[in-house]
CSV table of C-alpha atoms in Angstrom, one decimal:
chain,number,residue,atom,x,y,z
A,1,ALA,CA,38.1,-52.7,36.7
A,2,PRO,CA,38.4,-48.9,36.8
A,3,ALA,CA,35.2,-47.1,37.7
A,4,LEU,CA,33.1,-45.7,34.8
A,5,PRO,CA,33.6,-42.0,34.2
A,6,THR,CA,30.9,-39.8,35.7
A,7,SER,CA,31.1,-36.9,33.2
A,8,ALA,CA,28.6,-36.8,30.4
A,9,ILE,CA,29.7,-37.2,26.8
A,10,VAL,CA,29.2,-34.0,24.8
A,11,ALA,CA,29.3,-34.7,21.1
A,12,SER,CA,30.5,-31.2,20.3
A,13,ASN,CA,33.8,-31.9,22.0
A,14,TYR,CA,34.6,-34.5,19.3
A,15,PRO,CA,35.0,-34.4,15.5
A,16,ALA,CA,32.1,-34.6,13.2
A,17,LEU,CA,30.7,-38.1,13.0
A,18,ASP,CA,31.7,-40.4,10.1
A,19,GLN,CA,34.2,-38.0,8.7
A,20,ILE,CA,38.0,-38.1,8.9
A,21,PRO,CA,38.9,-35.8,11.8
A,22,PRO,CA,40.6,-32.4,11.0
A,23,LEU,CA,44.3,-32.3,11.8
A,24,ASN,CA,44.6,-28.8,13.4
A,25,SER,CA,43.0,-29.7,16.8
A,26,PRO,CA,45.2,-29.6,19.9
A,27,GLU,CA,44.5,-33.2,20.5
A,28,VAL,CA,45.7,-34.4,17.1
A,29,GLN,CA,48.7,-32.2,17.2
A,30,GLN,CA,49.7,-33.7,20.5
A,31,TRP,CA,49.2,-37.2,19.2
A,32,ILE,CA,51.4,-36.4,16.2
A,33,LYS,CA,54.2,-35.2,18.5
A,34,GLU,CA,53.8,-38.4,20.6
A,35,VAL,CA,54.3,-40.5,17.5
A,36,GLN,CA,57.3,-38.4,16.4
A,37,ASN,CA,58.8,-39.0,19.8
A,38,SER,CA,58.0,-42.7,20.0
A,39,GLY,CA,61.2,-43.9,18.3
A,40,VAL,CA,59.2,-45.9,15.8
A,41,ALA,CA,60.3,-45.1,12.2
A,42,ILE,CA,57.4,-44.8,9.8
A,43,PRO,CA,58.1,-46.2,6.4
A,44,GLY,CA,58.1,-43.6,3.7
A,45,PHE,CA,56.1,-45.2,0.9
A,46,SER,CA,53.0,-43.6,-0.5
A,47,ALA,CA,49.4,-44.1,0.3
A,48,THR,CA,47.3,-46.4,-1.8
A,49,GLN,CA,44.4,-45.1,-4.0
A,50,THR,CA,40.8,-45.7,-3.2
A,51,GLY,CA,40.1,-47.9,-6.3
A,52,GLY,CA,41.4,-51.1,-4.8
A,53,CYS,CA,43.6,-53.8,-6.2
A,54,GLY,CA,42.3,-53.5,-9.8
A,55,ASP,CA,42.8,-49.7,-10.0
A,56,PRO,CA,45.7,-48.9,-12.4
A,57,ALA,CA,46.7,-46.2,-10.0
A,58,ASN,CA,47.5,-48.9,-7.5
A,59,ALA,CA,49.6,-51.1,-9.9
A,60,ALA,CA,52.9,-50.3,-8.3
A,61,ALA,CA,51.4,-50.8,-4.8
A,62,VAL,CA,49.9,-54.1,-5.7
A,63,ALA,CA,53.3,-55.3,-7.2
A,64,ASN,CA,55.0,-54.3,-4.0
A,65,ALA,CA,52.3,-55.7,-1.6
A,66,SER,CA,54.0,-59.0,-0.6
A,67,ALA,CA,56.0,-59.7,2.6
A,68,SER,CA,59.2,-58.5,0.9
A,69,GLY,CA,57.5,-55.1,0.2
A,70,THR,CA,54.9,-53.2,2.0
A,71,CYS,CA,52.9,-56.2,3.3
A,72,TRP,CA,49.6,-54.8,2.1
A,73,TRP,CA,46.9,-57.2,3.4
A,74,THR,CA,44.2,-56.0,1.0
A,75,CYS,CA,46.0,-57.1,-2.2
A,76,GLY,CA,47.5,-60.5,-1.3
A,77,GLY,CA,46.6,-61.1,2.4
A,78,CYS,CA,50.1,-60.4,3.8
A,79,THR,CA,50.4,-60.3,7.6
A,80,ARG,CA,53.3,-59.8,9.9
A,81,ASP,CA,54.1,-61.7,13.1
A,82,THR,CA,53.1,-58.5,14.9
A,83,ASP,CA,49.5,-59.0,13.7
A,84,ILE,CA,47.1,-61.2,15.8
A,85,THR,CA,45.4,-63.6,13.3
A,86,THR,CA,44.7,-66.8,15.2
A,87,CYS,CA,44.2,-68.2,18.7
A,88,PRO,CA,46.7,-70.8,20.0
A,89,ASP,CA,44.4,-73.7,20.8
A,90,PRO,CA,42.5,-75.7,18.1
A,91,LYS,CA,38.8,-75.4,17.9
A,92,THR,CA,38.9,-72.1,19.8
A,93,TRP,CA,37.1,-69.2,18.2
A,94,GLY,CA,38.2,-65.7,18.9
A,95,MET,CA,34.7,-64.1,18.6
A,96,SER,CA,34.4,-60.5,17.4
A,97,PHE,CA,31.9,-58.1,16.1
A,98,ASP,CA,32.8,-54.9,14.1
A,99,ASP,CA,31.3,-51.5,13.5
A,100,GLY,CA,29.1,-50.9,16.5
A,101,PRO,CA,27.7,-50.0,18.9
A,102,SER,CA,24.4,-50.0,16.9
A,103,PRO,CA,20.7,-50.1,17.8
A,104,TYR,CA,20.9,-53.9,17.5
A,105,THR,CA,23.9,-54.4,19.7
A,106,PRO,CA,21.7,-54.8,22.9
A,107,ASN,CA,20.0,-57.8,21.3
A,108,LEU,CA,23.4,-59.4,20.7
A,109,LEU,CA,24.6,-58.5,24.3
A,110,GLN,CA,21.5,-60.1,25.7
A,111,TYR,CA,22.0,-63.3,23.8
A,112,LEU,CA,25.7,-63.5,24.7
A,113,ASP,CA,24.8,-62.9,28.4
A,114,GLN,CA,22.3,-65.7,28.2
A,115,GLN,CA,24.9,-68.1,26.8
A,116,ASN,CA,27.6,-66.8,29.2
A,117,LEU,CA,29.8,-65.8,26.3
A,118,LYS,CA,32.2,-62.9,26.0
A,119,SER,CA,33.2,-61.3,22.7
A,120,THR,CA,35.5,-58.7,21.3
A,121,PHE,CA,33.9,-55.5,20.0
A,122,PHE,CA,35.8,-53.4,17.4
A,123,ILE,CA,34.4,-50.0,18.1
A,124,VAL,CA,33.9,-47.2,15.6
A,125,GLY,CA,34.6,-43.9,17.5
A,126,SER,CA,31.6,-42.1,15.9
A,127,ARG,CA,29.3,-44.9,17.0
A,128,ALA,CA,30.7,-44.8,20.5
A,129,ILE,CA,29.9,-41.1,20.8
A,130,SER,CA,26.4,-41.7,19.4
A,131,ARG,CA,25.7,-44.6,21.9
A,132,PRO,CA,28.0,-44.3,24.9
A,133,GLU,CA,25.6,-46.2,27.2
A,134,ILE,CA,25.9,-49.3,25.0
A,135,LEU,CA,29.7,-49.1,25.0
A,136,GLN,CA,29.6,-49.0,28.8
A,137,THR,CA,27.3,-52.0,28.9
A,138,GLU,CA,29.7,-53.9,26.7
A,139,TYR,CA,32.6,-53.0,29.0
A,140,MET,CA,30.8,-53.7,32.3
A,141,GLY,CA,29.7,-57.0,30.9
A,142,GLY,CA,33.2,-58.2,30.6
A,143,HIS,CA,33.5,-58.0,26.8
A,144,GLN,CA,36.8,-56.8,25.2
A,145,LEU,CA,36.8,-53.4,23.5
A,146,SER,CA,39.1,-52.6,20.6
A,147,VAL,CA,39.7,-49.7,18.2
A,148,HIS,CA,38.1,-49.7,14.8
A,149,THR,CA,38.9,-46.0,13.8
A,150,TRP,CA,36.7,-42.9,14.0
A,151,SER,CA,35.0,-42.9,10.6
A,152,HIS,CA,35.8,-46.4,9.1
A,153,PRO,CA,38.1,-45.4,6.2
A,154,SER,CA,40.6,-47.6,4.4
A,155,LEU,CA,43.6,-46.6,6.4
A,156,THR,CA,46.3,-47.2,3.7
A,157,THR,CA,44.6,-44.5,1.6
A,158,LEU,CA,45.2,-41.8,4.3
A,159,THR,CA,48.1,-39.6,5.2
A,160,ASN,CA,50.1,-40.5,8.3
A,161,GLU,CA,48.5,-37.6,10.2
A,162,GLN,CA,45.0,-38.7,9.2
A,163,ILE,CA,45.7,-42.2,10.4
A,164,ILE,CA,46.9,-40.8,13.8
A,165,ALA,CA,43.7,-38.7,14.0
A,166,GLU,CA,41.4,-41.7,13.2
A,167,LEU,CA,43.1,-43.9,15.9
A,168,GLY,CA,43.6,-41.2,18.4
A,169,TRP,CA,40.1,-39.9,18.6
A,170,THR,CA,38.7,-43.5,18.9
A,171,LYS,CA,41.1,-44.3,21.7
A,172,LYS,CA,40.0,-41.0,23.4
A,173,ALA,CA,36.3,-41.7,22.9
A,174,ILE,CA,36.5,-45.2,24.4
A,175,ARG,CA,38.6,-43.9,27.4
A,176,ASP,CA,36.2,-41.0,28.0
A,177,ILE,CA,33.2,-43.3,28.1
A,178,THR,CA,34.7,-46.3,29.9
A,179,GLY,CA,37.8,-45.1,31.7
A,180,VAL,CA,40.1,-47.5,29.8
A,181,THR,CA,42.0,-47.4,26.5
A,182,PRO,CA,42.3,-50.4,24.2
A,183,ASN,CA,45.7,-51.6,23.2
A,184,THR,CA,44.5,-53.4,20.1
A,185,MET,CA,42.9,-52.3,16.8
A,186,ARG,CA,41.3,-53.8,13.7
A,187,PRO,CA,41.8,-51.9,10.4
A,188,PRO,CA,38.5,-51.4,8.5
A,189,TYR,CA,38.2,-53.8,5.6
A,190,GLY,CA,41.5,-55.4,6.9
A,191,ASP,CA,43.2,-52.6,5.0
A,192,ILE,CA,46.7,-52.4,6.5
A,193,ASP,CA,50.3,-52.3,5.4
A,194,ASP,CA,53.6,-51.7,7.1
A,195,ARG,CA,53.2,-47.9,7.2
A,196,VAL,CA,49.8,-48.3,9.1
A,197,ARG,CA,51.4,-51.0,11.3
A,198,ALA,CA,54.2,-48.7,12.3
A,199,ILE,CA,51.8,-45.9,13.2
A,200,CYS,CA,49.8,-48.4,15.3
A,201,LYS,CA,52.9,-49.5,17.1
A,202,ALA,CA,53.9,-45.9,17.8
A,203,MET,CA,50.4,-45.4,19.3
A,204,GLY,CA,50.5,-48.6,21.4
A,205,LEU,CA,48.0,-50.6,19.3
A,206,THR,CA,48.5,-54.2,18.1
A,207,PRO,CA,46.5,-55.1,14.9
A,208,ILE,CA,44.0,-57.9,15.0
A,209,ILE,CA,42.9,-59.4,11.6
A,210,TRP,CA,40.7,-62.4,11.0
A,211,THR,CA,42.2,-65.7,10.1
A,212,SER,CA,43.1,-66.8,6.6
A,213,ALA,CA,43.5,-70.5,5.5
A,214,GLY,CA,43.2,-72.6,2.4
A,215,GLY,CA,43.3,-69.6,0.1
A,216,SER,CA,40.4,-67.7,1.7
A,217,ASP,CA,39.8,-65.6,4.8
A,218,PHE,CA,37.4,-66.2,7.6
A,219,ASP,CA,34.9,-63.6,6.6
A,220,THR,CA,31.2,-64.5,7.1
A,221,ASN,CA,30.3,-61.9,4.5
A,222,ASP,CA,27.4,-61.0,6.8
A,223,TRP,CA,27.9,-57.3,6.0
A,224,HIS,CA,26.6,-58.0,2.4
A,225,VAL,CA,23.2,-59.0,3.6
A,226,PRO,CA,21.7,-55.5,3.9
A,227,GLY,CA,22.9,-55.0,0.3
A,228,GLY,CA,20.9,-58.0,-0.9
A,229,LEU,CA,23.1,-61.0,-0.2
A,230,SER,CA,20.9,-63.9,1.0
A,231,SER,CA,21.2,-65.3,4.5
A,232,GLU,CA,21.7,-68.7,2.9
A,233,THR,CA,24.9,-67.5,1.2
A,234,VAL,CA,26.2,-66.2,4.5
A,235,LEU,CA,25.5,-69.5,6.2
A,236,SER,CA,27.3,-71.3,3.4
A,237,SER,CA,30.3,-69.1,4.0
A,238,PHE,CA,30.1,-69.9,7.7
A,239,GLU,CA,30.0,-73.7,6.9
A,240,THR,CA,33.1,-73.3,4.8
A,241,ILE,CA,34.8,-71.5,7.7
A,242,LEU,CA,33.9,-74.2,10.2
A,243,SER,CA,35.1,-76.9,7.8
A,244,LYS,CA,38.5,-75.3,7.4
A,245,ALA,CA,38.7,-74.4,11.1
A,246,SER,CA,38.3,-78.0,12.1
A,247,SER,CA,41.5,-79.0,10.2
A,248,LEU,CA,43.6,-76.1,11.6
A,249,ASN,CA,46.3,-76.8,14.3
A,250,THR,CA,45.4,-73.4,15.8
A,251,GLY,CA,42.3,-71.6,16.8
A,252,PHE,CA,40.8,-68.9,14.6
A,253,ILE,CA,39.3,-65.4,14.4
A,254,VAL,CA,36.1,-64.7,12.4
A,255,LEU,CA,34.9,-61.4,10.9
A,256,SER,CA,31.3,-60.6,11.7
A,257,HIS,CA,29.3,-57.4,12.5
A,258,ASP,CA,26.8,-56.0,14.9
A,259,LEU,CA,25.9,-53.0,12.8
A,260,TYR,CA,22.7,-54.3,11.2
A,261,GLN,CA,19.7,-56.2,12.6
A,262,GLN,CA,20.2,-58.9,9.9
A,263,THR,CA,23.8,-59.6,10.9
A,264,VAL,CA,22.8,-59.8,14.6
A,265,ASP,CA,19.9,-62.1,13.8
A,266,ILE,CA,22.2,-64.4,11.8
A,267,ALA,CA,24.8,-64.5,14.6
A,268,THR,CA,22.3,-65.2,17.4
A,269,GLY,CA,19.9,-67.4,15.5
A,270,TYR,CA,22.4,-69.6,13.7
A,271,ILE,CA,26.1,-69.0,13.6
A,272,VAL,CA,26.9,-68.9,17.3
A,273,PRO,CA,24.4,-71.7,18.3
A,274,ASP,CA,25.8,-73.9,15.6
A,275,ALA,CA,29.4,-73.3,16.6
A,276,LEU,CA,28.5,-74.2,20.2
A,277,ALA,CA,26.7,-77.3,19.1
A,278,ARG,CA,29.8,-78.5,17.3
A,279,GLY,CA,32.0,-78.1,20.3
A,280,PHE,CA,33.9,-75.0,19.4
A,281,GLN,CA,35.1,-72.8,22.4
A,282,LEU,CA,33.9,-69.3,21.8
A,283,LYS,CA,35.9,-66.6,23.6
A,284,ASN,CA,36.8,-63.0,23.3
A,285,ILE,CA,40.2,-62.6,21.5
A,286,ILE,CA,42.2,-61.6,24.6
A,287,SER,CA,41.0,-64.8,26.4
A,288,CYS,CA,41.7,-67.0,23.4
A,289,LEU,CA,45.2,-65.7,23.6
A,290,LYS,CA,45.3,-67.0,27.2
A,291,LYS,CA,45.5,-63.5,28.7
A,292,PRO,CA,43.3,-61.9,31.3
A,293,LEU,CA,41.0,-59.1,30.2
A,294,SER,CA,43.1,-56.6,32.1
A,295,GLU,CA,45.8,-57.1,29.5
A,296,ALA,CA,43.4,-55.6,26.8
A,297,TYR,CA,43.7,-52.0,28.1
A,298,ILE,CA,46.7,-49.7,28.4
A,299,GLU,CA,45.7,-48.6,32.0
A,300,THR,CA,45.7,-52.2,33.4
A,301,SER,CA,48.1,-54.1,31.1
A,302,SER,CA,51.3,-55.3,32.6
A,303,ASN,CA,53.1,-54.6,29.3
A,304,LYS,CA,53.0,-50.9,28.5
A,305,THR,CA,55.0,-51.1,25.3
A,306,SER,CA,53.7,-53.9,23.1
A,307,PRO,CA,50.5,-55.1,24.8
A,308,ALA,CA,49.4,-58.1,22.9
A,309,SER,CA,52.2,-59.1,20.6
A,310,THR,CA,55.9,-59.6,21.0
A,311,GLY,CA,56.8,-59.6,17.3
A,312,THR,CA,58.8,-56.9,15.6
A,313,LEU,CA,58.1,-55.1,12.3
A,314,PRO,CA,60.6,-55.9,9.5
A,315,ALA,CA,63.2,-53.3,8.8
A,316,GLY,CA,61.7,-51.0,6.3
A,317,SER,CA,62.5,-47.7,4.6
A,318,SER,CA,63.3,-45.1,7.2
A,319,GLY,CA,61.3,-42.0,7.7
A,320,ALA,CA,60.6,-39.4,10.4
A,321,ALA,CA,57.7,-40.6,12.4
A,322,ALA,CA,54.4,-38.9,11.4
A,323,THR,CA,55.9,-37.1,8.5
A,324,SER,CA,53.2,-37.3,5.8
A,325,THR,CA,54.2,-39.1,2.6
A,326,ALA,CA,50.7,-40.2,1.6
A,327,ALA,CA,48.5,-38.5,-0.9
A,328,HIS,CA,45.3,-37.0,0.5
A,329,ASN,CA,42.3,-38.9,-0.5
A,330,ASN,CA,39.8,-36.0,-0.3
A,331,GLY,CA,38.1,-37.6,2.8
A,332,SER,CA,37.1,-40.8,1.0
A,333,SER,CA,36.3,-43.8,3.2
A,334,SER,CA,35.8,-46.2,0.3
A,335,SER,CA,36.8,-49.8,0.7
A,336,THR,CA,39.7,-51.4,-1.2
A,337,GLY,CA,40.2,-54.7,-2.9
A,338,SER,CA,37.4,-57.3,-2.7
A,339,THR,CA,35.5,-55.2,-0.1
A,340,THR,CA,34.6,-52.2,-2.2
A,341,SER,CA,30.9,-52.6,-1.5
A,342,LYS,CA,31.0,-52.7,2.2
A,343,ASN,CA,28.8,-50.1,3.9
A,344,ASN,CA,30.3,-47.7,6.3
A,345,ALA,CA,28.9,-47.2,9.8
A,346,GLN,CA,25.8,-45.2,9.9
A,347,THR,CA,24.7,-42.3,11.9
A,348,PHE,CA,21.5,-42.8,14.0
A,349,SER,CA,19.3,-40.4,15.8
A,350,VAL,CA,19.7,-39.0,19.2
A,351,ALA,CA,16.2,-40.2,20.1
A,352,THR,CA,17.3,-43.8,19.4
A,353,SER,CA,20.3,-43.3,21.6
A,354,LEU,CA,18.2,-42.1,24.5
A,355,LEU,CA,15.9,-45.1,24.1
A,356,LEU,CA,18.9,-47.5,24.1
A,357,PHE,CA,20.3,-45.7,27.2
A,358,VAL,CA,17.4,-47.2,29.1
A,359,MET,CA,17.9,-50.6,27.5
A,360,GLY,CA,21.6,-50.5,28.4
A,361,LEU,CA,20.8,-49.8,32.0
A,362,CYS,CA,18.4,-52.7,32.0
A,363,PHE,CA,21.0,-55.1,30.6
A,364,SER,CA,23.6,-53.9,33.1
A,365,LEU,CA,21.3,-54.8,36.0
A,366,LEU,CA,20.6,-58.3,34.8
């Protein structure tokens, strides 16, 4: 693996945390040019509105959300063959945790290390800049890192340029901290359509979405617990997932989070131990795809153009790459569809980050 960068991370060199990055920076302007020169045509349909599937302003978008239209996952669960949604082998779980690094991620890392397990972590750029030492611990521990945007917005509500900024700054933050750039991403809330997919493709990112089967998706709903959902309800969701997973002829990918202490406690105290006891094989997603970890990063991948997927996007409406056709959403990062209540990543104190720096060093020495 490439050596870790030695330069310190200076937060002032990056956009404001938890806000959609401005578009006038030299970095974003360069990324926009790269997308324009990528040869990928960005579909010209408009952005969605922040009210979700039931918003009258989204009526036309919902009507056009199927595979024959925009393939908007949020309202109908549409995916393309360019999306990673399952693992090839039955009873194989592509394990992943979203929205970190958080103050509770070290507890999860310690447990995974004790069990000799590797996970995929979908990284929020603002969290990476807040806790670079935890991100380095994840990387050096052999876990897979993937892009989860800078401020955790619903991507289909953004302009093309805003999407580029969200993805570009997160790629840069991860590379500055670890020395490698992920070639995969997960859209917050699963909110993706063919416009977002095309921009991801132009930026060398393959989308990863959790599995759907039997009319429901493999979401543990753990992110509802801090808002009052009982742990018993989460465990019931998990039991349903395992029941459906046992009948699949493929493996599966589950949505869970390391943002809150409650979600980490549920994962380490019940969900992961129970899955292991039932004979499921838990792996990070790149491994469940039968690829070495080196294939997860642009710098070390043998495929520089389409790292994790060989599918092609359907022919869509043509449009100049990175030409904005989306309505500005006034910086909103609200969820869409059934996930309107999900909490965005939170900003934590510098003092906590310094404390976790020491913890990260301890874990890296184990």
